[in-house]
mmCIF file with all atom_site columns, N, CA and C in Angstrom:
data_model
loop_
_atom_site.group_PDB
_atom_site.id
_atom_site.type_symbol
_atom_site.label_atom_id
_atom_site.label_alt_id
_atom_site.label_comp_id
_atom_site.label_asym_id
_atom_site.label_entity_id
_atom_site.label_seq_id
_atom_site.pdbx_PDB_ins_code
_atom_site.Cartn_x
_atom_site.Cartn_y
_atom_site.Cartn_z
_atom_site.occupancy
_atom_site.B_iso_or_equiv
_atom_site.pdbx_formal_charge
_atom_site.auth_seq_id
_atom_site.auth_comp_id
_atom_site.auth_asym_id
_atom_site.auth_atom_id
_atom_site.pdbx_PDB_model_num
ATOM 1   N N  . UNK A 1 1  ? 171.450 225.403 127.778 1.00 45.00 ? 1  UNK A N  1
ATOM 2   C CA . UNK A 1 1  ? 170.041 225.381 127.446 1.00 45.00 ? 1  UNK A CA 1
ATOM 3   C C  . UNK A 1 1  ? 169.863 224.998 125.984 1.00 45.00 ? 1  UNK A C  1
ATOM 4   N N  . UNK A 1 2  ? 169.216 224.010 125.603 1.00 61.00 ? 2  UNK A N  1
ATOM 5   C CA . UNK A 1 2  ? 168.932 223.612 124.627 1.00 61.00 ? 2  UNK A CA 1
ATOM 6   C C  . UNK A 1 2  ? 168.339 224.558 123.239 1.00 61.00 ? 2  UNK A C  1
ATOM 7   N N  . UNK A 1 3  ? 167.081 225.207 124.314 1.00 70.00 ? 3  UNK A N  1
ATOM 8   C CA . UNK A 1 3  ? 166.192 225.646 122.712 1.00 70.00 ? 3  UNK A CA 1
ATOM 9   C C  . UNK A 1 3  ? 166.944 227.533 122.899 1.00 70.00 ? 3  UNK A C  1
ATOM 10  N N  . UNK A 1 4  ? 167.798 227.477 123.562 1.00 77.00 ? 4  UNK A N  1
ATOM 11  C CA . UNK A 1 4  ? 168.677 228.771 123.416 1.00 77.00 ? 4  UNK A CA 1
ATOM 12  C C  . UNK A 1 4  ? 167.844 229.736 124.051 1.00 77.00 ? 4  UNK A C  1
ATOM 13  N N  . UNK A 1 5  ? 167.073 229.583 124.745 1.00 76.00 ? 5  UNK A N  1
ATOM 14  C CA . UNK A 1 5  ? 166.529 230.189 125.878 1.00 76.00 ? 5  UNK A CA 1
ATOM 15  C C  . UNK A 1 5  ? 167.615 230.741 126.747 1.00 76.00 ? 5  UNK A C  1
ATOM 16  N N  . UNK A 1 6  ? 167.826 231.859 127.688 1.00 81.00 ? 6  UNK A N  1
ATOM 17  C CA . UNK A 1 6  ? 168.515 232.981 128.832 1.00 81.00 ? 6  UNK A CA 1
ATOM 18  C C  . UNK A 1 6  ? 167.654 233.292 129.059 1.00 81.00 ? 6  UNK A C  1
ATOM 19  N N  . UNK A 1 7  ? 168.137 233.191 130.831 1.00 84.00 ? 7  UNK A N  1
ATOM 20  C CA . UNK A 1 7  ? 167.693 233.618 131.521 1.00 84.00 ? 7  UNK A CA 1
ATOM 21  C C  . UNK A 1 7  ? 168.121 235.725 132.034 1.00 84.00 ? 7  UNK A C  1
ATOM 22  N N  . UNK A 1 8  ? 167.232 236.348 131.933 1.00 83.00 ? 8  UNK A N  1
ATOM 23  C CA . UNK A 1 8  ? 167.482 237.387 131.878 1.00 83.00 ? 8  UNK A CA 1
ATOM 24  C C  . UNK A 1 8  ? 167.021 238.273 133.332 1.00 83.00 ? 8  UNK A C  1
ATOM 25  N N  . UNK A 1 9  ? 167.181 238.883 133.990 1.00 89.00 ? 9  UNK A N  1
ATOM 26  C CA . UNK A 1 9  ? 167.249 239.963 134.856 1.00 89.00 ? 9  UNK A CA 1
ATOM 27  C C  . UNK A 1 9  ? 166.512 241.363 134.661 1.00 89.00 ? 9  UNK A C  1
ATOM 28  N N  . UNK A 1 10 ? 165.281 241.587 134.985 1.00 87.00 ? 10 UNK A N  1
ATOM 29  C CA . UNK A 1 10 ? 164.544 242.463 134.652 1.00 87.00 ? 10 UNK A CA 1
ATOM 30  C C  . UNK A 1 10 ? 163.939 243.445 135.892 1.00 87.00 ? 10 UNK A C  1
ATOM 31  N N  . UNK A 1 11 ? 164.616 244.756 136.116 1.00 94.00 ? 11 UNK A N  1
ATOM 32  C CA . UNK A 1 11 ? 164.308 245.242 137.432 1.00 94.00 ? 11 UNK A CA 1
ATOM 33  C C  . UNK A 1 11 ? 163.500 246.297 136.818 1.00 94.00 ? 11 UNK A C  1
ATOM 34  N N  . UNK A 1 12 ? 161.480 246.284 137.662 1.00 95.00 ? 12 UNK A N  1
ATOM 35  C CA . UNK A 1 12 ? 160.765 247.128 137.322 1.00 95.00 ? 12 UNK A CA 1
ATOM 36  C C  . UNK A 1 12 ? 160.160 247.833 138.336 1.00 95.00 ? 12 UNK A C  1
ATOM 37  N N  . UNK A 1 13 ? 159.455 249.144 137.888 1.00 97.00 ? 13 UNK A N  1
ATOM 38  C CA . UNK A 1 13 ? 159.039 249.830 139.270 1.00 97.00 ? 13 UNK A CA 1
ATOM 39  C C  . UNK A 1 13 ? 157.951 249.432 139.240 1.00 97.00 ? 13 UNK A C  1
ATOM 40  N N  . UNK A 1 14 ? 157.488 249.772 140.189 1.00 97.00 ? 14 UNK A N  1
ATOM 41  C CA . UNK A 1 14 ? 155.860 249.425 140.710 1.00 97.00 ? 14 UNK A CA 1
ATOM 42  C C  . UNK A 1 14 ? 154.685 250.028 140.012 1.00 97.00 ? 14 UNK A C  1
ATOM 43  N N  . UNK A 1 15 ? 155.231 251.442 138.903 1.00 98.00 ? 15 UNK A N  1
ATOM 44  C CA . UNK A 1 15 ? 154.621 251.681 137.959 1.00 98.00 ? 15 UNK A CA 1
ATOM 45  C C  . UNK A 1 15 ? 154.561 250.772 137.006 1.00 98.00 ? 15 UNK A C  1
ATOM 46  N N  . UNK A 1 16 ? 156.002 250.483 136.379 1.00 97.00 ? 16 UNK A N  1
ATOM 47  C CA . UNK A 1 16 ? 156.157 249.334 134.857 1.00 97.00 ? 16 UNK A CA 1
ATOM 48  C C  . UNK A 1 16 ? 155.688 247.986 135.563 1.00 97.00 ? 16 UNK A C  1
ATOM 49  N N  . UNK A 1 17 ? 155.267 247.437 136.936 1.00 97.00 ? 17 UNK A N  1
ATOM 50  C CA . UNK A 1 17 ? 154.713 246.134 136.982 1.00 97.00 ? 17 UNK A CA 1
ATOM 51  C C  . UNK A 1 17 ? 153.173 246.459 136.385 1.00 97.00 ? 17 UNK A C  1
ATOM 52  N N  . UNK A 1 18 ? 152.829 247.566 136.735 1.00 98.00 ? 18 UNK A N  1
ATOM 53  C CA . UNK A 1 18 ? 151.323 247.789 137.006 1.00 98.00 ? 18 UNK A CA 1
ATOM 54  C C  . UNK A 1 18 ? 151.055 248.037 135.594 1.00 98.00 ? 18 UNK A C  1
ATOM 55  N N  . UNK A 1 19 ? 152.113 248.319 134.596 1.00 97.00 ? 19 UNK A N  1
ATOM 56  C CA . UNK A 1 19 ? 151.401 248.289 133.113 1.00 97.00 ? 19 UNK A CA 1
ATOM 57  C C  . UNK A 1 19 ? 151.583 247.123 132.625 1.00 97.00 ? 19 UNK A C  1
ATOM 58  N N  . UNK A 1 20 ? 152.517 246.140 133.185 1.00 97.00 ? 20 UNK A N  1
ATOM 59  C CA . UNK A 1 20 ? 152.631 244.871 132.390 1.00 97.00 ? 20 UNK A CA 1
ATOM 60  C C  . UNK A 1 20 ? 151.528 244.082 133.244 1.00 97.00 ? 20 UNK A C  1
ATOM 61  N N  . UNK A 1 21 ? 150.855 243.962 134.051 1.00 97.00 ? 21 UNK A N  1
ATOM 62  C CA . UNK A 1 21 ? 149.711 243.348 134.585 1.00 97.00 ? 21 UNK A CA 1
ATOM 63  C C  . UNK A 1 21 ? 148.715 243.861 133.502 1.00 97.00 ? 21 UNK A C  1
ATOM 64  N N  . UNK A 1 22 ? 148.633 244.761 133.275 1.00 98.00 ? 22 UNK A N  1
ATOM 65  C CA . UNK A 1 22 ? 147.728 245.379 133.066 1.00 98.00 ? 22 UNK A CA 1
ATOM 66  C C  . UNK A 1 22 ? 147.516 244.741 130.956 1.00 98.00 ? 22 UNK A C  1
ATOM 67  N N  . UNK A 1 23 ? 148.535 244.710 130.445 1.00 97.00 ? 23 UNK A N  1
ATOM 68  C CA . UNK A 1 23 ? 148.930 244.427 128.947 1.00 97.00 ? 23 UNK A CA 1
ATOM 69  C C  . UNK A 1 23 ? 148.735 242.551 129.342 1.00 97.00 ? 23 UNK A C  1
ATOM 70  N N  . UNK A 1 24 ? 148.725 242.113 130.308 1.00 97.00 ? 24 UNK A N  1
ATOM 71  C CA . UNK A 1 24 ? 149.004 240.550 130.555 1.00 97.00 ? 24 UNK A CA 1
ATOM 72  C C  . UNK A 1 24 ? 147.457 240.332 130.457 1.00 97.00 ? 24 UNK A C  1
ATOM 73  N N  . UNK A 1 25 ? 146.702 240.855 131.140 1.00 97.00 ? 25 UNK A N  1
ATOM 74  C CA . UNK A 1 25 ? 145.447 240.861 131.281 1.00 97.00 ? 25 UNK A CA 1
ATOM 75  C C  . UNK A 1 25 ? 144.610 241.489 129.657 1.00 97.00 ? 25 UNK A C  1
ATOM 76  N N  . UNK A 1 26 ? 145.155 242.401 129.193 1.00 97.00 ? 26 UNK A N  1
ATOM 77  C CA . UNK A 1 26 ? 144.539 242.344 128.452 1.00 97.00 ? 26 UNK A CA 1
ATOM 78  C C  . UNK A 1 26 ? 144.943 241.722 126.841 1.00 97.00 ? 26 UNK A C  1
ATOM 79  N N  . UNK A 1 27 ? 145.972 241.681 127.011 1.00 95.00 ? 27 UNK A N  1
ATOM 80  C CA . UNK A 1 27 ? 145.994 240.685 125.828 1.00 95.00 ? 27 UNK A CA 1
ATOM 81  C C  . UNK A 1 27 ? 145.842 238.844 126.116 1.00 95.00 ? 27 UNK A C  1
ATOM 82  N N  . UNK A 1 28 ? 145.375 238.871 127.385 1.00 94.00 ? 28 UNK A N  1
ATOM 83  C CA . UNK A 1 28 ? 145.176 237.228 127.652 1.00 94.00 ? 28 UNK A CA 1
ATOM 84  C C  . UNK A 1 28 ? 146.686 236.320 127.903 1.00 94.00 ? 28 UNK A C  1
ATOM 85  N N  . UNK A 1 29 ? 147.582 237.078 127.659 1.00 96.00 ? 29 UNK A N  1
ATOM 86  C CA . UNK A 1 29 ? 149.041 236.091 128.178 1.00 96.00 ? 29 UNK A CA 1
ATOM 87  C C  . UNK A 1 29 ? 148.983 235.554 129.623 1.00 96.00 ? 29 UNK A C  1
ATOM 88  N N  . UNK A 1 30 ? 149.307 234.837 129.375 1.00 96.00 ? 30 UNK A N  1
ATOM 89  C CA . UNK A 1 30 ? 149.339 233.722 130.554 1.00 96.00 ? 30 UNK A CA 1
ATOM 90  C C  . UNK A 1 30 ? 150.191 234.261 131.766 1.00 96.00 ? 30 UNK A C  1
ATOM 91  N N  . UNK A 1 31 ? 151.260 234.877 131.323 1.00 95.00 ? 31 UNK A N  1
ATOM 92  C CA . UNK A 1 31 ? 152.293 235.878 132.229 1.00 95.00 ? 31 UNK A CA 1
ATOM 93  C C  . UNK A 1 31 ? 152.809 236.663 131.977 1.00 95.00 ? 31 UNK A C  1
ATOM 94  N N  . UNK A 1 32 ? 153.457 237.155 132.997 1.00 94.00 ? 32 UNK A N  1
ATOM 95  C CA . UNK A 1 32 ? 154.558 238.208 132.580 1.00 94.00 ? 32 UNK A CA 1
ATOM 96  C C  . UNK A 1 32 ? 155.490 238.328 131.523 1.00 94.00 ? 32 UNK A C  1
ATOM 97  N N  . UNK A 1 33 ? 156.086 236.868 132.256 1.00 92.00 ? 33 UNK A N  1
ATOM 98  C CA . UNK A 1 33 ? 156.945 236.372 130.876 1.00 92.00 ? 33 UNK A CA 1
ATOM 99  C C  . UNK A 1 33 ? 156.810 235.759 129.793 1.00 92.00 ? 33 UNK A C  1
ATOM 100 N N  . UNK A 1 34 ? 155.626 235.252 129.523 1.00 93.00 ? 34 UNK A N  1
ATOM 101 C CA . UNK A 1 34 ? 155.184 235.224 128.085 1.00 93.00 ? 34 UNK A CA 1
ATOM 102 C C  . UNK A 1 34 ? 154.728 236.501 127.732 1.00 93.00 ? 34 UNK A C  1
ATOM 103 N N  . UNK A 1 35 ? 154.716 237.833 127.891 1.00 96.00 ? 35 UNK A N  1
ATOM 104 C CA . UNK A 1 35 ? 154.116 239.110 127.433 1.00 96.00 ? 35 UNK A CA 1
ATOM 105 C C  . UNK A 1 35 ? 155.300 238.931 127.395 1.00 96.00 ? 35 UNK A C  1
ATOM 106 N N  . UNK A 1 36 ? 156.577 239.241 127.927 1.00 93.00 ? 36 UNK A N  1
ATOM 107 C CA . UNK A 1 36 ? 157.506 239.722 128.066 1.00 93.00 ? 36 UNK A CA 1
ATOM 108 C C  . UNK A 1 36 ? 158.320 239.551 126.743 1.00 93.00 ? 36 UNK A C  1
ATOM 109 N N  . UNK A 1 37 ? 158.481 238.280 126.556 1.00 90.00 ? 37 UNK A N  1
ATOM 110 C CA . UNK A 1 37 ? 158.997 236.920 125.653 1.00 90.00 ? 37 UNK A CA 1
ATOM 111 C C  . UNK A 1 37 ? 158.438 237.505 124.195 1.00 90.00 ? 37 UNK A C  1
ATOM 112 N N  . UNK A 1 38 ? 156.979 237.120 124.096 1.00 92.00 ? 38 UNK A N  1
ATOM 113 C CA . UNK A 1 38 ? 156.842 237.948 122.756 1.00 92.00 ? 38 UNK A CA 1
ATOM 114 C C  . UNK A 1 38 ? 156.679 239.431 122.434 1.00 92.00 ? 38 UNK A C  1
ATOM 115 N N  . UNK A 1 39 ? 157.016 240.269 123.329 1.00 93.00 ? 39 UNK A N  1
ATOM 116 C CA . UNK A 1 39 ? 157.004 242.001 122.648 1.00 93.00 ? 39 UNK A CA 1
ATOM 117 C C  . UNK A 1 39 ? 158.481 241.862 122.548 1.00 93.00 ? 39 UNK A C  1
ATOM 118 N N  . UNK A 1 40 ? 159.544 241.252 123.096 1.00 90.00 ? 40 UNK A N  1
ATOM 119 C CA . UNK A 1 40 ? 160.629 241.243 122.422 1.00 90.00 ? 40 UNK A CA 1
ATOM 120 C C  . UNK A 1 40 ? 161.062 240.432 121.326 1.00 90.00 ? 40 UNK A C  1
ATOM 121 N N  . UNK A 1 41 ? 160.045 238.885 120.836 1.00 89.00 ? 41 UNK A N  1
ATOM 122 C CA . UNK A 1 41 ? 160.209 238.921 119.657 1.00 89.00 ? 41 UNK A CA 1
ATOM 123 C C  . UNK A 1 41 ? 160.487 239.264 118.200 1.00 89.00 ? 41 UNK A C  1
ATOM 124 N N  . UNK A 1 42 ? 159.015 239.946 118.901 1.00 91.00 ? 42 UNK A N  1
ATOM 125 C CA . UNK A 1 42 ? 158.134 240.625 117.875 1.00 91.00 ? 42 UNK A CA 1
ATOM 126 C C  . UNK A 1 42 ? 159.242 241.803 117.226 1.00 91.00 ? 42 UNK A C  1
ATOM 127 N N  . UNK A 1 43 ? 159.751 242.363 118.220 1.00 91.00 ? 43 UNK A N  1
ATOM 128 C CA . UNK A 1 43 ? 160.499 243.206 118.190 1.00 91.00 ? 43 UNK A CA 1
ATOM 129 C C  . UNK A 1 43 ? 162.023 243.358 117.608 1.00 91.00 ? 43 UNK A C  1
ATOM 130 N N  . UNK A 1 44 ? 162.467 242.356 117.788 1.00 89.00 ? 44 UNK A N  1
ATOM 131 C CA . UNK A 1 44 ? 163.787 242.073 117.646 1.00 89.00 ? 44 UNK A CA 1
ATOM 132 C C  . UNK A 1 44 ? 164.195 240.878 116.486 1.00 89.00 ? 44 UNK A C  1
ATOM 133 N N  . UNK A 1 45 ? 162.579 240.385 115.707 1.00 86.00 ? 45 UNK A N  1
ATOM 134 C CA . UNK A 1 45 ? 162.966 239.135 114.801 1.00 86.00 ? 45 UNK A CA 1
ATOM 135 C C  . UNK A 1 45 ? 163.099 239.998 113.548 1.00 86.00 ? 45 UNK A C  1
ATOM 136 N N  . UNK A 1 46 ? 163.724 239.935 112.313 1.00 79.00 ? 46 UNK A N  1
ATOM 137 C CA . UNK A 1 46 ? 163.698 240.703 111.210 1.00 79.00 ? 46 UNK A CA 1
ATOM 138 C C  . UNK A 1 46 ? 162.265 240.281 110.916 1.00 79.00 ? 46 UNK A C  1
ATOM 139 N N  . UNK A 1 47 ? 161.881 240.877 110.165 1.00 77.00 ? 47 UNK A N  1
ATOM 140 C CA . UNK A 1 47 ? 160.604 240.830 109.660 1.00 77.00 ? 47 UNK A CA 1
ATOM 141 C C  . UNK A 1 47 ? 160.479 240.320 107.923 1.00 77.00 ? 47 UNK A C  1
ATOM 142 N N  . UNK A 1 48 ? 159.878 239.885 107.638 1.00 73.00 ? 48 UNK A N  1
ATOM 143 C CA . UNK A 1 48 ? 159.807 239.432 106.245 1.00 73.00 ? 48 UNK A CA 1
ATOM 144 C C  . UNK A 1 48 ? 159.251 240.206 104.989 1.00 73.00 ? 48 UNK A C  1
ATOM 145 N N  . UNK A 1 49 ? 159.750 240.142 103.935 1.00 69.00 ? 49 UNK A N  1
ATOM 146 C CA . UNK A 1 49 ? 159.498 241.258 103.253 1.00 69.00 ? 49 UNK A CA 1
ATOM 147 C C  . UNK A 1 49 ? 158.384 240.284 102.660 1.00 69.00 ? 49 UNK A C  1
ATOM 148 N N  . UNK A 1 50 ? 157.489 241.176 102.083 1.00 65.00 ? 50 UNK A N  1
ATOM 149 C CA . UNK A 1 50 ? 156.266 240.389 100.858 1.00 65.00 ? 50 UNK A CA 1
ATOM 150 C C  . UNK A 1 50 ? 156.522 240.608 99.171  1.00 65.00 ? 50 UNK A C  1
#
């Protein structure tokens, strides 16, 4: 894969679908996996100092 994209394996219950519908919808992401994609960014990029 070029832009270093993996493919990853994500097993959720029918509770954790129903909050990520729910976070998809309200933050306007297009999907799952774009919600998905950036809370682990967000999460996992160092952050920049000011």
């Amino acid at each position: 894969m070029r832009d270093g994209r993996r493919l990853w394996s994500f097993q959720a219950t029918e509770a954790d679908t129903n909050v990520i519908d729910d976070l998809v919808d309200t933050t306007g992401a297009r999907s799952r996996s774009e919600l998905i994609s950036c809370a682990l960014k967000a999460h996992l990029m160092p952050r920049r100092r000011r």
